[in-house]
Amino acid sequence: MTVMSADQMSIGEMLAATVPMARTLNLQFQETTAERAVLSLPDQGEYHNHVGGPHAGAMFTLGESASGAIVLAAFGDQLSRAVPLAVRAEIAYKKLAMGAVTATATLGRPATEVVAELDAGQRPEFPVTIEIRRADGAITGEMTVVWTLRPNG
């Protein structure tokens, strides 16, 4: 894996370059900051399920990608000394999703706390929560991905 800094390219470009699965679904990066990441999954028939909406796996990938985007935005300056890795994930499908869906990810802990643990020689873990919504605003899924920053070496 080639390590690139967030200064060299956008978070969306960085994810697409380093994580081929993020390109597969044609995800659209609408907002990516250290506080919030918003990605959308366009309505694409090839990724529909048996009822004509986005497949559960496509929604999971959307949510996990949103979590990865906020992790890169919040901790991109730590990539020279640690690798971000998803530890575990949980998703709840709440309502039928139809059409395009949007995932909004937020960090569950302040980034400064996570970096302080890394500075102390620990391997910090932190949750990222994600809401997946339909165009009408209804929440179709809720997800939590727990990430770690694994120190290099």
Protein backbone atom coordinates (compact mmCIF):
# COMPACT_ATOMS: atom_id res chain seq x y z
CA MET A 1 0.00 0.00 0.00
CA THR A 2 1.33 3.42 -0.94
CA VAL A 3 1.01 5.96 1.87
CA MET A 4 -0.20 9.36 0.72
CA SER A 5 -0.94 12.35 2.84
CA ALA A 6 -4.28 14.12 2.94
CA ASP A 7 -2.40 17.21 1.70
CA GLN A 8 -1.55 15.46 -1.59
CA MET A 9 -5.09 14.40 -2.50
CA SER A 10 -8.65 14.57 -1.26
CA ILE A 11 -9.90 11.95 1.19
CA GLY A 12 -12.16 10.51 -1.51
CA GLU A 13 -9.24 10.21 -3.93
CA MET A 14 -7.13 8.69 -1.18
CA LEU A 15 -9.73 6.04 -0.37
CA ALA A 16 -10.29 5.24 -4.03
CA ALA A 17 -6.54 4.93 -4.63
CA THR A 18 -5.80 2.70 -1.64
CA VAL A 19 -9.05 0.75 -1.20
CA PRO A 20 -10.31 -0.66 -4.51
CA MET A 21 -13.66 -1.70 -2.96
CA ALA A 22 -14.43 1.98 -2.32
CA ARG A 23 -14.41 2.54 -6.11
CA THR A 24 -16.68 -0.38 -6.91
CA LEU A 25 -19.99 1.18 -5.86
CA ASN A 26 -19.37 4.63 -7.39
CA LEU A 27 -19.63 6.23 -3.96
CA GLN A 28 -19.84 10.02 -3.92
CA PHE A 29 -17.90 11.93 -1.27
CA GLN A 30 -20.05 14.93 -0.33
CA GLU A 31 -18.28 16.11 2.82
CA THR A 32 -15.19 14.87 4.61
CA THR A 33 -13.87 16.62 7.69
CA ALA A 34 -12.36 15.43 10.96
CA GLU A 35 -15.81 15.93 12.53
CA ARG A 36 -18.09 14.42 9.89
CA ALA A 37 -18.04 12.42 6.67
CA VAL A 38 -21.00 12.26 4.30
CA LEU A 39 -21.02 9.78 1.40
CA SER A 40 -23.82 8.78 -0.91
CA LEU A 41 -24.59 5.65 -2.86
CA PRO A 42 -26.37 6.44 -6.13
CA ASP A 43 -29.36 4.31 -7.14
CA GLN A 44 -27.76 1.65 -9.35
CA GLY A 45 -29.70 -1.39 -10.52
CA GLU A 46 -26.65 -3.65 -10.50
CA TYR A 47 -26.46 -3.20 -6.69
CA HIS A 48 -30.15 -3.76 -5.93
CA ASN A 49 -31.57 -6.48 -3.74
CA HIS A 50 -34.65 -8.66 -4.33
CA VAL A 51 -37.06 -5.77 -3.53
CA GLY A 52 -35.41 -3.17 -5.78
CA GLY A 53 -33.45 -1.14 -3.24
CA PRO A 54 -29.75 -1.04 -2.42
CA HIS A 55 -28.42 -4.43 -1.35
CA ALA A 56 -27.51 -4.80 2.34
CA GLY A 57 -23.89 -5.39 1.37
CA ALA A 58 -23.81 -2.16 -0.64
CA MET A 59 -25.24 -0.26 2.33
CA PHE A 60 -22.64 -1.84 4.63
CA THR A 61 -19.86 -0.83 2.24
CA LEU A 62 -21.26 2.71 2.08
CA GLY A 63 -21.28 2.98 5.88
CA GLU A 64 -17.85 1.42 6.33
CA SER A 65 -16.44 3.73 3.66
CA ALA A 66 -17.94 6.77 5.41
CA SER A 67 -16.29 5.61 8.63
CA GLY A 68 -12.97 5.19 6.82
CA ALA A 69 -13.26 8.67 5.33
CA ILE A 70 -13.67 10.33 8.72
CA VAL A 71 -10.81 8.23 10.13
CA LEU A 72 -8.53 9.44 7.33
CA ALA A 73 -9.68 13.02 7.81
CA ALA A 74 -9.18 12.92 11.59
CA PHE A 75 -5.96 10.89 11.66
CA GLY A 76 -4.35 11.43 8.25
CA ASP A 77 -1.47 13.22 9.95
CA GLN A 78 -0.71 10.00 11.87
CA LEU A 79 -0.30 7.72 8.82
CA SER A 80 3.49 7.88 8.95
CA ARG A 81 3.44 6.12 12.33
CA ALA A 82 0.19 4.14 12.48
CA VAL A 83 -2.16 2.22 10.21
CA PRO A 84 -5.91 2.65 10.67
CA LEU A 85 -7.72 -0.71 10.78
CA ALA A 86 -11.37 -1.60 11.30
CA VAL A 87 -11.65 -3.90 14.34
CA ARG A 88 -15.35 -4.78 14.26
CA ALA A 89 -18.62 -3.49 12.86
CA GLU A 90 -22.31 -3.78 13.58
CA ILE A 91 -25.20 -2.67 11.41
CA ALA A 92 -28.93 -2.52 12.01
CA TYR A 93 -31.26 -2.24 9.02
CA LYS A 94 -34.17 -0.09 10.26
CA LYS A 95 -36.37 0.64 7.24
CA LEU A 96 -36.55 -0.36 3.63
CA ALA A 97 -34.05 1.62 1.61
CA MET A 98 -35.08 2.65 -1.90
CA GLY A 99 -33.26 4.90 -4.32
CA ALA A 100 -30.07 6.71 -3.42
CA VAL A 101 -28.93 6.56 0.21
CA THR A 102 -26.55 8.75 2.19
CA ALA A 103 -24.30 7.78 5.10
CA THR A 104 -23.17 10.29 7.71
CA ALA A 105 -20.29 9.24 9.96
CA THR A 106 -19.15 10.87 13.21
CA LEU A 107 -16.27 10.05 15.57
CA GLY A 108 -17.34 8.61 18.90
CA ARG A 109 -14.30 9.96 20.79
CA PRO A 110 -12.31 13.18 20.47
CA ALA A 111 -9.38 12.71 18.08
CA THR A 112 -7.05 14.33 20.63
CA GLU A 113 -7.77 11.51 23.13
CA VAL A 114 -7.03 8.86 20.50
CA VAL A 115 -3.74 10.53 19.50
CA ALA A 116 -2.76 10.91 23.17
CA GLU A 117 -3.15 7.12 23.61
CA LEU A 118 -1.04 6.57 20.49
CA ASP A 119 1.59 8.97 21.89
CA ALA A 120 1.60 6.93 25.12
CA GLY A 121 2.53 3.79 23.18
CA GLN A 122 -0.96 2.29 23.22
CA ARG A 123 -3.03 0.91 20.35
CA PRO A 124 -6.15 3.07 20.71
CA GLU A 125 -9.63 1.93 19.70
CA PHE A 126 -12.47 4.30 18.93
CA PRO A 127 -15.99 4.00 17.54
CA VAL A 128 -17.39 5.71 14.48
CA THR A 129 -21.18 5.90 14.30
CA ILE A 130 -22.98 6.06 10.98
CA GLU A 131 -26.57 6.85 10.01
CA ILE A 132 -27.78 5.78 6.58
CA ARG A 133 -30.75 7.74 5.22
CA ARG A 134 -33.05 7.68 2.22
CA ALA A 135 -33.68 10.84 0.21
CA ASP A 136 -36.82 11.53 2.30
CA GLY A 137 -34.64 11.67 5.44
CA ALA A 138 -35.82 8.38 6.95
CA ILE A 139 -33.08 6.43 8.70
CA THR A 140 -32.71 3.09 6.94
CA GLY A 141 -29.66 1.88 8.82
CA GLU A 142 -27.49 2.54 11.84
CA MET A 143 -23.95 1.29 12.04
CA THR A 144 -20.96 1.38 14.35
CA VAL A 145 -17.45 0.59 13.20
CA VAL A 146 -14.74 0.33 15.86
CA TRP A 147 -11.34 1.34 14.51
CA THR A 148 -7.81 1.15 15.85
CA LEU A 149 -4.59 2.93 15.00
CA ARG A 150 -1.98 0.16 14.87
CA PRO A 151 1.48 1.62 15.47
CA ASN A 152 4.00 0.85 12.71
CA GLY A 153 6.94 -1.36 13.51
